[in-house]
Coordinates of C-alpha atoms and ligand atoms in Angstrom, one line a residue:
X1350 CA 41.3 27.4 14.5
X1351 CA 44.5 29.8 14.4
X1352 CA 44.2 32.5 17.3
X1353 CA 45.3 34.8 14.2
X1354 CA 43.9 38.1 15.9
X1355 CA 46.4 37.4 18.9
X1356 CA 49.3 36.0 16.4
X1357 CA 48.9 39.7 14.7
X1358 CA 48.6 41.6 17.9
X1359 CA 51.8 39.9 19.1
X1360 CA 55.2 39.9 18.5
X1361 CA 57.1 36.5 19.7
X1362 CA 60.3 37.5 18.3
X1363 CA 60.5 40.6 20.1
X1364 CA 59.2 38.4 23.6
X1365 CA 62.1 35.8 22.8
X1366 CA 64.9 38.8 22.2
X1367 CA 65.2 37.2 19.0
X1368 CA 65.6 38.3 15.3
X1369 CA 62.8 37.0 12.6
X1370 CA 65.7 34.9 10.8
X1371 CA 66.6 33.0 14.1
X1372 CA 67.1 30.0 13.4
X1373 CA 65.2 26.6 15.5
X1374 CA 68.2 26.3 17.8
X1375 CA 68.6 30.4 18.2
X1376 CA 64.9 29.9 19.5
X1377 CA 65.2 27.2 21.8
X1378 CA 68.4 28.9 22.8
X1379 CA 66.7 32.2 23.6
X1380 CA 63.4 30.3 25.3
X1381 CA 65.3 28.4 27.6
X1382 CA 67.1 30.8 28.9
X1383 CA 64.1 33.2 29.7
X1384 CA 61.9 30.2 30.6
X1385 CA 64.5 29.6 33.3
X1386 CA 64.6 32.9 34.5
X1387 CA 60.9 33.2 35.2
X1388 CA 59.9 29.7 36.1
X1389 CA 57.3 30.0 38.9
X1390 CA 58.7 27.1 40.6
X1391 CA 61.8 29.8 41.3
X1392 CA 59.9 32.3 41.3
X1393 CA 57.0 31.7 43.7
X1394 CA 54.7 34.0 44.5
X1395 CA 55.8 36.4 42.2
X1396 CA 53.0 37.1 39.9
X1397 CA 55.0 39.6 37.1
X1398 CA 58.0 36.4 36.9
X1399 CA 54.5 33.9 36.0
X1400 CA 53.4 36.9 33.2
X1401 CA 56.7 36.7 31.9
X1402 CA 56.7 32.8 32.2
X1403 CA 53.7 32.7 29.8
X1404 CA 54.7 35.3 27.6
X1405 CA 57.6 33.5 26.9
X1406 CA 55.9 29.9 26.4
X1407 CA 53.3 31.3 24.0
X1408 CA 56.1 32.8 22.2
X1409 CA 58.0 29.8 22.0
X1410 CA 54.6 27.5 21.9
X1411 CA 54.7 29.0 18.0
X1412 CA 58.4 30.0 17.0
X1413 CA 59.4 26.6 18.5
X1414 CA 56.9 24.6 15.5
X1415 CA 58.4 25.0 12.0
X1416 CA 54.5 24.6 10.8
X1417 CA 53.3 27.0 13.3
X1418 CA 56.1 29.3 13.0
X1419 CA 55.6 29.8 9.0
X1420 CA 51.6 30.4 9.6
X1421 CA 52.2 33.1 12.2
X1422 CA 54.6 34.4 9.7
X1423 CA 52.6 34.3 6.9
X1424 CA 49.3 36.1 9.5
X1425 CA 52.2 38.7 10.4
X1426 CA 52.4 39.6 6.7
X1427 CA 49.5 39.8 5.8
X1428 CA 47.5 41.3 8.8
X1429 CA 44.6 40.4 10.5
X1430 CA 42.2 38.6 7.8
X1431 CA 38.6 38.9 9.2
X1432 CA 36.5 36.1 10.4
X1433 CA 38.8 35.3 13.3
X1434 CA 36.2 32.6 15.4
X1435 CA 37.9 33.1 18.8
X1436 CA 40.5 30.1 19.4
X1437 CA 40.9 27.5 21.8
X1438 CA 42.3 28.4 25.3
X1439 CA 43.6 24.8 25.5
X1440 CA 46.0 23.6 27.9
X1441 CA 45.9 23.7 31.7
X1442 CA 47.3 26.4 32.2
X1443 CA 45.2 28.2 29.3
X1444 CA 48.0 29.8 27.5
X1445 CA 49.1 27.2 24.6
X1446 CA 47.4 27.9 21.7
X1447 CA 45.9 25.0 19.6
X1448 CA 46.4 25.9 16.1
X1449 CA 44.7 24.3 13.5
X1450 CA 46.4 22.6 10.4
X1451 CA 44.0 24.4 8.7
X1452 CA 45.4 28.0 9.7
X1453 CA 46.9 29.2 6.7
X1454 CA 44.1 27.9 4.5
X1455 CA 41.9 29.7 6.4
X1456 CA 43.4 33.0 5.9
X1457 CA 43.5 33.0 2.7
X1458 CA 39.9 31.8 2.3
X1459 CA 38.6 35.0 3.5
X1460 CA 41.2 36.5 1.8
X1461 CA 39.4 35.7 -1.3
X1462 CA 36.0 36.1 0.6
X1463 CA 35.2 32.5 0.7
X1464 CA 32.7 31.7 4.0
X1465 CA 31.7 35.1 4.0
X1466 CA 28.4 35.9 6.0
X1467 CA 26.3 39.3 5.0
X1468 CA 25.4 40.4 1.7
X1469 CA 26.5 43.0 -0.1
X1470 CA 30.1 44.6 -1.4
X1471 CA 30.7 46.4 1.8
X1472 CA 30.8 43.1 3.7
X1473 CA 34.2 42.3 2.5
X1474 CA 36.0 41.8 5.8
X1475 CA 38.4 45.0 6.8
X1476 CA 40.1 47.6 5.0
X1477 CA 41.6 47.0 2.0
X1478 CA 44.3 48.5 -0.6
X1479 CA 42.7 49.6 -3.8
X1480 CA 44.3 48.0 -6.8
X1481 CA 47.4 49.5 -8.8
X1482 CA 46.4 51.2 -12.6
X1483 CA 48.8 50.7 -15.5
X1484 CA 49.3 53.9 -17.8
X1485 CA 51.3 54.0 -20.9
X1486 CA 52.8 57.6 -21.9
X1487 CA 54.3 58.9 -24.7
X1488 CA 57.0 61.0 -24.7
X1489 CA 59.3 63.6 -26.7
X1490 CA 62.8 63.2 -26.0
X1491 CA 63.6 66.6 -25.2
X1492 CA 60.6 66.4 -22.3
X1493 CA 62.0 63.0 -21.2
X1494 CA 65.4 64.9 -20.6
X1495 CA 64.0 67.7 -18.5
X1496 CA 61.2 66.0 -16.9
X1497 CA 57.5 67.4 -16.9
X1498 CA 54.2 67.6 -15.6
X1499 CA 51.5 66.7 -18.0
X1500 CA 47.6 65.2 -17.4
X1501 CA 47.2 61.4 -17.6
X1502 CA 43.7 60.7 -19.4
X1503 CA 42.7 57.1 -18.2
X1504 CA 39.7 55.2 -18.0
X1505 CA 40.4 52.9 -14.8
X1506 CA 38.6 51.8 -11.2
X1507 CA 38.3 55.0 -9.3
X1508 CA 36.4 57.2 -6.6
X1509 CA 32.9 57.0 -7.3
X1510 CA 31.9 60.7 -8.4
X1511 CA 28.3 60.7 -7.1
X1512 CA 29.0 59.5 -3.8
X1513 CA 32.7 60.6 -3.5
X1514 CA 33.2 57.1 -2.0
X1515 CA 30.9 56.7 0.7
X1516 CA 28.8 54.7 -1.1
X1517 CA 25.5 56.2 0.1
X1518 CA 23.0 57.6 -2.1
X1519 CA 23.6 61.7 -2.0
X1520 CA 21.3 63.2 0.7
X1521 CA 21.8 60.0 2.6
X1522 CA 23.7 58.8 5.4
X1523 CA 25.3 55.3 6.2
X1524 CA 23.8 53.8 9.3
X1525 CA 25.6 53.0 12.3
X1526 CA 25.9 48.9 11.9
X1527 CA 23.5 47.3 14.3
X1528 CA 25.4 44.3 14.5
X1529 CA 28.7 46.1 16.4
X1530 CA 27.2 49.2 17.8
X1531 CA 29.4 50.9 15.4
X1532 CA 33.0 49.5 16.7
X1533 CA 33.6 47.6 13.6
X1534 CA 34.6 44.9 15.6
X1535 CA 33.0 42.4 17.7
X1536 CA 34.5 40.6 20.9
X1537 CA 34.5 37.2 21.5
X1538 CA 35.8 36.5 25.1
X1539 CA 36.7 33.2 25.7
X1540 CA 37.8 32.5 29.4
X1541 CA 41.9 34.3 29.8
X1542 CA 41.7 36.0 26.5
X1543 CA 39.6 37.9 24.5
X1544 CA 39.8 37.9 20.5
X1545 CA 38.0 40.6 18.7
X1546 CA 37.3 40.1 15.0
X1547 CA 36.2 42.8 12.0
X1548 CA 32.3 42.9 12.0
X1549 CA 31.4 40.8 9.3
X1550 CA 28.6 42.8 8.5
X1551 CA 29.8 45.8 7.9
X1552 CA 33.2 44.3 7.3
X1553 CA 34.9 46.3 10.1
X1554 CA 33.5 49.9 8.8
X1555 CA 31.2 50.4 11.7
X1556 CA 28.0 51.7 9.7
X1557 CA 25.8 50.0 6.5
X1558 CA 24.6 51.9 3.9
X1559 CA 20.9 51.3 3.7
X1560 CA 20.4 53.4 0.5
X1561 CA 23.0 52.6 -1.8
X1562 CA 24.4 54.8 -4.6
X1563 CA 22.6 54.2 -7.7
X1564 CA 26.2 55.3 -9.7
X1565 CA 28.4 52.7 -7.4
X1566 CA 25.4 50.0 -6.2
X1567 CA 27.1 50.6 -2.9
X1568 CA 30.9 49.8 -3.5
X1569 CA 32.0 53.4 -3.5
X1570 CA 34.4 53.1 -6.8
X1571 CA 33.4 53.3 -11.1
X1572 CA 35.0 52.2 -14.0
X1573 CA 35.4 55.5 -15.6
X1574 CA 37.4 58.3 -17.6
X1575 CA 39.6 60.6 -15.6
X1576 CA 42.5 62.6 -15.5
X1577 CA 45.5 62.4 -13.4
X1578 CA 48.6 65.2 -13.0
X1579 CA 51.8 63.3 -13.0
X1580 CA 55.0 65.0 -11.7
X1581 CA 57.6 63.1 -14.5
X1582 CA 61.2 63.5 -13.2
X1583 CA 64.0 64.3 -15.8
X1584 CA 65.8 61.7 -17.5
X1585 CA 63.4 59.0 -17.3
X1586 CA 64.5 56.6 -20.1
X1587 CA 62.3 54.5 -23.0
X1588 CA 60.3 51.8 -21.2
X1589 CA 61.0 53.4 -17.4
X1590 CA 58.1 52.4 -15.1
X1591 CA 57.2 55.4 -12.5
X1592 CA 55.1 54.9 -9.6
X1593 CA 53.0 57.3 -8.4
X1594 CA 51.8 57.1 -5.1
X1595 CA 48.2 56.7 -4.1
X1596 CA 46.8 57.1 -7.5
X1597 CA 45.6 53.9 -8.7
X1598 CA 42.4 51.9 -7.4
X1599 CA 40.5 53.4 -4.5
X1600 CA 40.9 51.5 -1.5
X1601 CA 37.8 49.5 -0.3
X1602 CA 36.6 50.1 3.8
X1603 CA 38.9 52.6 4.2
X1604 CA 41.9 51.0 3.0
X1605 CA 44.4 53.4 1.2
X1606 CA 44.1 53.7 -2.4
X1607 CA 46.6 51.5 -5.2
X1608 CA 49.5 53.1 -7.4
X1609 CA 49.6 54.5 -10.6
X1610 CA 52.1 52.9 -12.6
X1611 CA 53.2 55.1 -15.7
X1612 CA 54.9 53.1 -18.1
X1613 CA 57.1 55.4 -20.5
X1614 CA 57.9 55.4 -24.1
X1615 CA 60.5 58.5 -25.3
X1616 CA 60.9 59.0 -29.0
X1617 CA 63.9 59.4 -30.8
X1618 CA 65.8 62.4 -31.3
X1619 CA 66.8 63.2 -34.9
X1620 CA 70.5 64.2 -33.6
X1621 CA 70.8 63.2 -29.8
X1622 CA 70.8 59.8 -28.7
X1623 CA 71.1 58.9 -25.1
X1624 CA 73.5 56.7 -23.0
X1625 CA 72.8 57.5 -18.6
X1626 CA 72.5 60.7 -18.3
X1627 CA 75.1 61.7 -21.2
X1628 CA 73.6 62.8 -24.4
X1629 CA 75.2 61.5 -27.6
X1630 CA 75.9 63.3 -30.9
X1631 CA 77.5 62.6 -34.2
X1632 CA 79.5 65.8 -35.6
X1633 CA 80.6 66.0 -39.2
X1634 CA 83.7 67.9 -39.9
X1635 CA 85.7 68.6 -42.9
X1636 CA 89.4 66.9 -43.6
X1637 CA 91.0 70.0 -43.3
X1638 CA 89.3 70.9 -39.3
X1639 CA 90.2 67.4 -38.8
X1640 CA 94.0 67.5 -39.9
X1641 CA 94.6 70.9 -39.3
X1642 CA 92.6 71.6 -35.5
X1643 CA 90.5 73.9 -35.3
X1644 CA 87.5 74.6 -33.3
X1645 CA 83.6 73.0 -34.1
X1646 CA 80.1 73.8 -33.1
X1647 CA 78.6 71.3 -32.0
X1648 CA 74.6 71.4 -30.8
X1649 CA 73.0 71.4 -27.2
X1650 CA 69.6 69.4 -26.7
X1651 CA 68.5 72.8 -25.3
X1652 CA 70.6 75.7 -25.6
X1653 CA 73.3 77.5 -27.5
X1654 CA 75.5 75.8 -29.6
X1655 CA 79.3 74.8 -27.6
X1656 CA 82.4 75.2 -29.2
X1657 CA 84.5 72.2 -29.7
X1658 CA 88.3 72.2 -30.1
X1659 CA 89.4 69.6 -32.0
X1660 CA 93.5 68.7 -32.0
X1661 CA 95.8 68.6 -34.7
X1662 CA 95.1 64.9 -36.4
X1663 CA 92.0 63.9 -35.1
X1664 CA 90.8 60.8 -35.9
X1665 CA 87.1 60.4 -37.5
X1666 CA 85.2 58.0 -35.1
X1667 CA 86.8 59.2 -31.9
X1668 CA 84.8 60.3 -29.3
X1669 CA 85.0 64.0 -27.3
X1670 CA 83.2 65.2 -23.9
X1671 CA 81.6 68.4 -23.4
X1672 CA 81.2 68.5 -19.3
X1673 CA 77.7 69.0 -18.1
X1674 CA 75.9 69.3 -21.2
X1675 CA 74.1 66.2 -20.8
X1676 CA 71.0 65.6 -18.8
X1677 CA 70.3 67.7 -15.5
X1678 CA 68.7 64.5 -13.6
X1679 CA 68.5 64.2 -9.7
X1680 CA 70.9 61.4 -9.8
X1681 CA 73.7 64.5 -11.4
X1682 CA 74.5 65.6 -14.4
X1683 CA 75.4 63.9 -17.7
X1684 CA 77.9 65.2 -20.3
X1685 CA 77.4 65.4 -24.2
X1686 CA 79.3 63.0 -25.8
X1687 CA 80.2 64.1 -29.6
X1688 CA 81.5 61.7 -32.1
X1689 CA 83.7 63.0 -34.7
X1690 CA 82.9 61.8 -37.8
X1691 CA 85.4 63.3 -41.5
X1692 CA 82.7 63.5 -44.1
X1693 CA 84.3 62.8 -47.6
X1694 CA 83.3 65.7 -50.0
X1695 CA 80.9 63.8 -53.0
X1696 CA 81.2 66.7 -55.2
X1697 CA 84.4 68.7 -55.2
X1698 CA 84.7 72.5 -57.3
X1699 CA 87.7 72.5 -59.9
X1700 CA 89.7 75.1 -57.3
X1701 CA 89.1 72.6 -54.5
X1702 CA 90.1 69.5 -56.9
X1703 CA 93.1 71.0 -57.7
X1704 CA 94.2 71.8 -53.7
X1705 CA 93.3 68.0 -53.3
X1706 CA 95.8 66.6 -56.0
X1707 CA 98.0 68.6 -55.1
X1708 CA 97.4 67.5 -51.5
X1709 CA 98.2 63.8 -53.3
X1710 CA 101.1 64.4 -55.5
X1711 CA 102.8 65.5 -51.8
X1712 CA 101.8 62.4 -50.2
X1713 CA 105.0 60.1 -50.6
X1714 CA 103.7 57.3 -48.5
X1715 CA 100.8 55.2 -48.5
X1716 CA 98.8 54.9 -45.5
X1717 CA 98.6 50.8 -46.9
X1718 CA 102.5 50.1 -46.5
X1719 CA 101.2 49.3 -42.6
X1720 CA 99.3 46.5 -44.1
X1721 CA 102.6 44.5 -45.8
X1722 CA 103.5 41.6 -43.0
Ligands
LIG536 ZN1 28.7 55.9 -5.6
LIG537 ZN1 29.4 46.1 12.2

C-alpha cells in the first residue's frame, strides 16, 4: 500500500536539492552527495545529521525507482485521494517505504469511488472541484467589437437553492460526524509515522447531514435554470471560447466550484468584416475620385464617418489604412482597413455619355498594347 498521504505531504525533490525533471543520474548524483554528508557512521552521535540521513534516503528510496518515482508523481498531481490505509514502516531502520505495485491503481480507484465505505453522496472522499458548464452565445458584431456585459440563461449543475449547498433540510443542521469527532480526518499511527486519511464517512467534511434536503437528497447541487452575468471583453472573435472563473459546477465537500466556458458566435456585419483587431471595409468610388484624387468618406463601426484622401491614380482593389479606427481591445488598438474598389457606372445620362467618349476619343493608347510579347 502506497504511503500516498506522506508522498503528498512531502517534497523529495526539494530534500534532494533537485529539480522535478532531474534526471536518474542527477538523483543519484544529488543523493550521494547528501547521503555522504550525513551518514551517522560520520556523524555519530549527532541526532539532526541521522534526521537528515533519513530525510534524504526516503527521498531517494522513491526518486531513485523509475516506477516509484512516476506514482509519487502522479499522487503529487493529483493530491491526496482518500482512503489512504496507513503504509508499511518496513525496513530496519523504519524509514523505507514499501510501495505497492498497486499504488497508482489504487488512487485512481477511489478516484472514481470504487471501495468506498459509507453510504450516501457526501461520502465521496475529500473536497472536490465542481465540474466546468459549456455555454454558447450569440453575438452582434458591433457588441463583439466593444465587449459587453449581458445575462447567460443556462440550465446546468448548480448550487442547490433550498439548501444553498449545505445539503441539510432548511431549519436543520448537519451533525458533527461521529466517526472523526468532527476533524474530517482520522489518524492511523503506525510505530515512527503517523498517516492521517479523509474520514470516509463524512468524506473529510467533519459533520453528516442527518436530514437531507428534499430539493438536493443531500448532495447540495440541482440540475436547474439560472442566470449568470458575464463580463465579455472586446474583440472576442466568431468561435472564441472564454472562461469564466468559478462559474460552472458547484464544487462537492467544499471543493471550489468548475468554470463557465462561453463559447462565442459573432454575426456578420453588412459592411465591416474583421481581420485582428483591424476592421475591414470595401469603399466604392467613382473613376473620376479615383483618377483625379480627391478625398472619400468612408464609415466607422461606431462613429462619425473619416475622411479618406485618395492620390492621384489610385488603383481599384488597393488597400488604405485609417489609424486606430479598428477595434479598441486590451491587447491595443486595430486600424480600419478600406478597400478601394472603381464602380463602373451601368447607366450613364446623355451629358455624362458624351464626357465619357470624349474621355475615349483622347485615349491614344490602349491599356492592352502591355499584353503584346
Ligand atoms: Zn439542497
Ligand atoms: Zn468524519
Amino acid at each position: 500500500m502506497a504511503a500516498q498521504r506522506e508522498w503528498y505531504e512531502k517534497d523529495y525533490y526539494k530534500v534532494l536539492g533537485i529539480g522535478d525533471d532531474a534526471t536518474p543520474k542527477d538523483i543519484t548524483k544529488a543523493y550521494r552527495k547528501l547521503a555522504r554528508g550525513s551518514h551517522p557512521d560520520t556523524h555519530p552521535g549527532d541526532d539532526a545529521a541521522e534526521e537528515r540521513f533519513k530525510e534524504v534516503s526516503a527521498a531517494y528510496d522513491v526518486l531513485g525507482d523509475e516506477v516509484k518515482r512516476k506514482e509519487y508523481d502522479e499522487v503529487r498531481r493529483l493530491g491526496p485521494i482518500g482512503g489512504f490505509q496507513g503504509g508499511s514502516p518496513g525496513g530496519p531502520s523504519g524509514y523505507n517505504f514499501n510501495v505497492g505495485s498497486d499504488g497508482l491503481g489504487d488512487i485512481l480507484g477511489h478516484m472514481f469511488g470504487r471501495g468506498r465505505r459509507g453510504g450516501g453522496p457526501s461520502a465521496a472522499a475529500g473536497p472536490q472541484r465542481g465540474g466546468d458548464v459549456e455555454a454558447t452565445l450569440s453575438l452582434d458584431f458591433a457588441d463583439a467589437a466593444k465587449g459587453l456585459t449581458t445575462t447567460l440563461y443556462l440550465t446546468s449543475e448548480a448550487q442547490c437553492s433550498t439548501c444553498h449547498g449545505s445539503g441539510a433540510k432548511p431549519g436543520t443542521q448537519p451533525a458533527v460526524c461521529s466517526n472523526c469527532g468532527g476533524r474530517g480526518v482520522i489518524d492511523d499511527n503506525q510505530g515512527l509515522f503517523s498517516f492521517s486519511s479523509p474520514c470516509r464517512v463524512c468524506g473529510g467534511r467533519g459533520v453528516v447531514i442527518t436530514d437531507p434536503c428534499p430539493t438536493c437528497q443531500g448532495t447540495g447541487a440541482e440540475h436547474r435554470a439560472r442566470e449568470v452575468q458575464a463580463r465579455i471583453p472586446a474583440g472576442v472573435a466568431d468561435g472564441q471560447k472564454i472562461r469564466l472563473k468559478g462559474r460552472g459546477g458547484p464544487g462537492r465537500n467544499g471543493g471550489p466550484a468548475g468554470d463557465l466556458i462561453v463559447e462565442c458566435h459573432v454575426a456578420r456585419h453588412k459592411l465591416f468584416g474583421r481581420d485582428g483587431n483591424n476592421l475591414t471595409v470595401k469603399v466604392p468610388v467613382t473613376f473620376a475620385e479615383a483618377t483625379l484624387g480627391g478625398d472619400v468618406d468612408v464609415p466607422t463601426l461606431d462613429g462619425p464617418r473619416v475622411m479618406l484622401r485618395l492620390r492621384p491614380g489610385t488603383a481599384s482593389g488597393s488597400r488604405h489604412r485609417v489609424k486606430g479606427k479598428g477595434i479598441d481591445a486590451k491587447k491595443g488598438t486595430g486600424d480600419l482597413i478600406v478597400t478601394v474598389e472603381v464602380e463602373v457606372p451601368a447607366q450613364l445620362t446623355d451629358e455624362q455619355r458624351t464626357a465619357v467618349e470624349a474621355l475615349a476619343a483622347a485615349t491614344t493608347v490602349s491599356p492592352r498594347t502591355r499584353l503584346e510579347s
